[in-house]
Every structure is written in structure tokens, then in C-alpha cells.
């Protein structure tokens, strides 16, 4: 297991450097193309309840996706972290999004003391859009190392009768031939890039 963790750590470092080399214009260009490809997917169009991460500077910009999902009357759930736990809670509007406070990771997230609908308690998610550091063409995902998404996805797969479609959105540079993985890692159904 230590070998896998060491390999994951090295790849995270490498990817951090690769993404830092991308200009903000290039990140925006790729984000726009990924957004257009996502909107064209039947799976996305037909999804009523989706989960979406709120992006940081070193990730595909998910705000246009959020805006589009709200405009097309989808129910949108975003991550809320506390300790080792992550849950997906409902976001009501763009105004709601704008009022969210920033976490220490510089990500907007709903306050824990605020009552919000929890996706897994009120129905099923049809689609989950996940972040990551690197991805392989066969659906392996390297996260940031905290295991939040793997734990959430595992819980989601246990609780839901229907498996949600799991899509990763990424920069072209984040796709690798292969990435180190362990039995706890959950694969994605599709890695969407500008390419």
C-alpha cells in the first residue's frame, strides 16, 4: 500500500506543476470547451438531480455548469465538508451561491450550521461531477488525497437503487496513460476534456 501512496504523492506533485504552467486564458478556453461538451451530453440533459463541486483556480471552472444547471431547473447539490465527512447539500440559486462563505481551501461552501437538503436523504442523484488531480482514460481518478469523494461515492452507491453517472471534468493535461490506484478508489464513467 505504501508504494501506491508514494506513487500517488509523486503524481500529485507532478500535476500541480503541470497545471501551474497553464495560463488563465488556456484554463478558461479548456473550461469553456468542457462546459459545451457536457451540455451536449444526453446524460447531463436528462439528469434532474446533479451533484457538482465548486471549482478552485487550478480546476476546470464549474461556475458556468452551475449557472446552466440552475437555469435549466435541475436540482443542484454541492459539497459541504466537516472533519472527515463530506455531504452534498442543495444550492437554490446563483444568489445563494454568491452568498456562500469561503473555506480555508478558498472554496465556497454552505455553512454547517445552516439547514439544507441533503441529496442522499431526499432522493437519488442522477449525475455526479467530480474533481480530481489526474485521470486515466479507463476511468481511474486521483483525488487530492483526503478520500472525501471516494467515501461519498461509496455511500452513494450503497444508498441508491440506481447507480449515478459519474463524470470527471479535467484539463487535457490531467489525463495520464495510467494512474496508481487502490481497491478503495472508485472509477468514473467518463473523463470529459477539451480534447
Short mmCIF file of C-alpha atoms in Angstrom, two decimals:
data_model
loop_
_atom_site.label_atom_id
_atom_site.label_comp_id
_atom_site.label_asym_id
_atom_site.label_seq_id
_atom_site.Cartn_x
_atom_site.Cartn_y
_atom_site.Cartn_z
CA UNK A 1 0.00 0.00 0.00
CA UNK A 2 2.88 2.37 0.83
CA UNK A 3 4.17 2.06 -2.74
CA UNK A 4 0.77 3.15 -4.12
CA UNK A 5 0.61 6.12 -1.73
CA UNK A 6 4.13 7.21 -2.65
CA UNK A 7 3.31 6.95 -6.36
CA UNK A 8 0.11 8.96 -5.83
CA UNK A 9 2.05 11.63 -3.92
CA UNK A 10 4.60 11.94 -6.73
CA UNK A 11 1.90 12.22 -9.37
CA UNK A 12 0.07 14.90 -7.34
CA UNK A 13 3.30 16.94 -7.19
CA UNK A 14 3.89 16.49 -10.93
CA UNK A 15 0.30 17.50 -11.80
CA UNK A 16 0.46 20.56 -9.56
CA UNK A 17 3.46 21.79 -11.58
CA UNK A 18 1.82 20.94 -14.90
CA UNK A 19 -1.37 22.87 -14.02
CA UNK A 20 0.61 25.85 -12.70
CA UNK A 21 2.17 26.13 -16.20
CA UNK A 22 -1.26 26.68 -17.80
CA UNK A 23 -2.16 30.32 -18.41
CA UNK A 24 -5.52 31.57 -17.11
CA UNK A 25 -6.57 32.09 -20.76
CA UNK A 26 -5.81 28.43 -21.53
CA UNK A 27 -7.69 27.28 -18.41
CA UNK A 28 -10.69 29.38 -19.46
CA UNK A 29 -10.53 28.10 -23.06
CA UNK A 30 -10.49 24.47 -21.93
CA UNK A 31 -13.19 25.11 -19.31
CA UNK A 32 -15.47 26.61 -21.97
CA UNK A 33 -14.98 23.59 -24.28
CA UNK A 34 -15.62 21.13 -21.43
CA UNK A 35 -18.78 23.06 -20.48
CA UNK A 36 -20.08 22.89 -24.09
CA UNK A 37 -19.34 19.14 -24.33
CA UNK A 38 -21.06 18.48 -21.00
CA UNK A 39 -24.19 20.41 -22.05
CA UNK A 40 -24.35 18.34 -25.25
CA UNK A 41 -24.41 15.04 -23.32
CA UNK A 42 -27.81 13.34 -23.15
CA UNK A 43 -26.91 12.03 -19.66
CA UNK A 44 -26.47 15.61 -18.46
CA UNK A 45 -29.56 16.94 -20.25
CA UNK A 46 -31.75 14.18 -18.79
CA UNK A 47 -30.43 14.45 -15.23
CA UNK A 48 -32.83 16.07 -12.76
CA UNK A 49 -30.65 15.90 -9.63
CA UNK A 50 -26.94 16.55 -10.00
CA UNK A 51 -24.01 16.99 -7.69
CA UNK A 52 -21.32 19.47 -8.69
CA UNK A 53 -18.10 20.56 -7.00
CA UNK A 54 -17.36 24.27 -6.74
CA UNK A 55 -14.05 24.80 -8.51
CA UNK A 56 -10.77 26.37 -7.46
CA UNK A 57 -8.33 28.20 -9.72
CA UNK A 58 -6.41 25.00 -10.57
CA UNK A 59 -9.53 23.16 -11.76
CA UNK A 60 -11.97 23.30 -14.69
CA UNK A 61 -14.28 26.26 -13.97
CA UNK A 62 -17.60 24.74 -12.85
CA UNK A 63 -19.49 28.02 -12.36
CA UNK A 64 -20.90 28.09 -15.93
CA UNK A 65 -22.09 24.49 -15.33
CA UNK A 66 -23.74 25.56 -12.08
CA UNK A 67 -25.44 28.53 -13.73
CA UNK A 68 -26.69 26.42 -16.65
CA UNK A 69 -27.97 23.67 -14.33
CA UNK A 70 -29.93 26.20 -12.25
CA UNK A 71 -31.32 27.92 -15.37
CA UNK A 72 -32.49 24.56 -16.77
CA UNK A 73 -34.28 23.81 -13.47
CA UNK A 74 -32.05 20.97 -12.29
CA UNK A 75 -31.71 20.36 -8.57
CA UNK A 76 -28.08 21.10 -7.75
CA UNK A 77 -26.19 19.74 -4.74
CA UNK A 78 -22.72 20.93 -3.74
CA UNK A 79 -20.14 19.56 -1.29
CA UNK A 80 -20.04 20.56 2.36
CA UNK A 81 -17.06 19.28 4.35
CA UNK A 82 -16.59 18.93 8.08
CA UNK A 83 -13.78 16.88 9.58
CA UNK A 84 -13.59 13.61 7.64
CA UNK A 85 -17.14 13.92 6.32
CA UNK A 86 -18.45 15.32 3.08
CA UNK A 87 -22.13 15.61 2.20
CA UNK A 88 -23.93 17.05 -0.81
CA UNK A 89 -26.40 19.79 0.07
CA UNK A 90 -28.86 21.73 -2.05
CA UNK A 91 -27.96 25.05 -3.63
CA UNK A 92 -31.03 27.08 -4.55
CA UNK A 93 -29.87 29.81 -6.92
CA UNK A 94 -26.90 31.83 -8.16
CA UNK A 95 -27.72 34.39 -5.47
CA UNK A 96 -27.48 31.57 -2.91
CA UNK A 97 -24.08 30.59 -4.40
CA UNK A 98 -22.76 34.18 -4.27
CA UNK A 99 -23.56 34.43 -0.55
CA UNK A 100 -21.64 31.26 0.40
CA UNK A 101 -18.64 31.76 2.70
CA UNK A 102 -15.12 30.65 1.71
CA UNK A 103 -13.36 27.73 3.42
CA UNK A 104 -9.68 27.58 4.36
CA UNK A 105 -9.13 25.92 0.93
CA UNK A 106 -10.61 29.02 -0.72
CA UNK A 107 -13.69 27.11 -1.89
CA UNK A 108 -17.22 28.38 -1.36
CA UNK A 109 -19.32 26.05 0.76
CA UNK A 110 -22.59 26.24 2.70
CA UNK A 111 -22.19 26.69 6.47
CA UNK A 112 -22.61 23.57 8.60
CA UNK A 113 -25.00 25.31 11.00
CA UNK A 114 -27.34 26.10 8.10
CA UNK A 115 -30.20 23.65 7.45
CA UNK A 116 -30.05 22.41 3.86
CA UNK A 117 -31.48 19.47 2.00
CA UNK A 118 -29.02 16.56 1.91
CA UNK A 119 -29.06 14.80 -1.50
CA UNK A 120 -28.79 11.27 -0.11
CA UNK A 121 -31.63 11.78 2.36
CA UNK A 122 -34.21 13.10 -0.09
CA UNK A 123 -33.80 11.09 -3.28
CA UNK A 124 -31.20 9.88 -5.74
CA UNK A 125 -28.52 11.73 -7.64
CA UNK A 126 -28.61 11.05 -11.39
CA UNK A 127 -25.23 12.59 -12.12
CA UNK A 128 -22.15 13.39 -10.06
CA UNK A 129 -19.48 15.71 -11.46
CA UNK A 130 -16.21 15.04 -9.66
CA UNK A 131 -12.92 16.90 -9.34
CA UNK A 132 -9.52 15.27 -9.32
CA UNK A 133 -5.81 15.79 -9.81
CA UNK A 134 -5.32 13.23 -12.60
CA UNK A 135 -7.36 10.69 -14.53
CA UNK A 136 -6.66 7.72 -16.77
CA UNK A 137 -8.55 7.04 -20.00
CA UNK A 138 -10.12 3.94 -18.40
CA UNK A 139 -11.72 5.97 -15.59
CA UNK A 140 -9.22 5.86 -12.72
CA UNK A 141 -9.24 9.04 -10.65
CA UNK A 142 -6.52 10.50 -8.45
CA UNK A 143 -8.08 12.84 -5.89
CA UNK A 144 -6.42 15.35 -3.58
CA UNK A 145 -5.62 12.64 -1.05
CA UNK A 146 -8.29 13.17 1.60
CA UNK A 147 -10.63 10.44 0.32
CA UNK A 148 -13.74 12.64 0.56
CA UNK A 149 -15.12 11.75 -2.85
CA UNK A 150 -14.30 8.03 -2.66
CA UNK A 151 -16.15 7.80 0.69
CA UNK A 152 -19.09 9.84 -0.61
CA UNK A 153 -19.35 7.81 -3.83
CA UNK A 154 -19.18 4.55 -1.90
CA UNK A 155 -22.02 5.71 0.38
CA UNK A 156 -23.98 6.92 -2.62
CA UNK A 157 -23.63 3.56 -4.42
CA UNK A 158 -24.80 1.75 -1.25
CA UNK A 159 -27.81 4.02 -0.62
CA UNK A 160 -29.14 4.49 -4.15
CA UNK A 161 -31.04 1.86 -6.10
CA UNK A 162 -29.88 3.36 -9.41
CA UNK A 163 -26.19 4.00 -9.97
CA UNK A 164 -25.48 7.67 -10.69
CA UNK A 165 -23.44 8.55 -13.77
CA UNK A 166 -20.03 9.78 -12.57
CA UNK A 167 -18.28 12.32 -14.79
CA UNK A 168 -14.88 13.92 -14.23
CA UNK A 169 -14.17 17.27 -15.86
CA UNK A 170 -10.48 17.92 -16.46
CA UNK A 171 -7.82 19.81 -18.36
CA UNK A 172 -6.27 17.83 -21.25
CA UNK A 173 -3.01 17.77 -19.28
CA UNK A 174 -4.63 15.89 -16.39
CA UNK A 175 -5.25 12.74 -18.44
CA UNK A 176 -2.49 10.17 -17.99
CA UNK A 177 -1.84 6.73 -19.52
CA UNK A 178 -2.37 5.12 -16.13
CA UNK A 179 -2.53 6.26 -12.54
CA UNK A 180 -1.76 4.42 -9.29
CA UNK A 181 -4.89 3.15 -7.58
CA UNK A 182 -6.03 1.02 -4.65
CA UNK A 183 -9.15 -1.08 -4.07
CA UNK A 184 -10.84 1.89 -2.34
CA UNK A 185 -10.67 4.12 -5.41
CA UNK A 186 -13.93 4.48 -7.32
CA UNK A 187 -13.74 4.75 -11.09
CA UNK A 188 -15.53 7.42 -13.12
CA UNK A 189 -17.75 6.62 -16.11
CA UNK A 190 -16.40 9.41 -18.28
CA UNK A 191 -13.47 11.85 -18.27
CA UNK A 192 -14.51 14.98 -20.12
CA UNK A 193 -11.73 17.20 -21.50
CA UNK A 194 -11.45 19.83 -24.23
CA UNK A 195 -9.79 17.20 -26.48
#
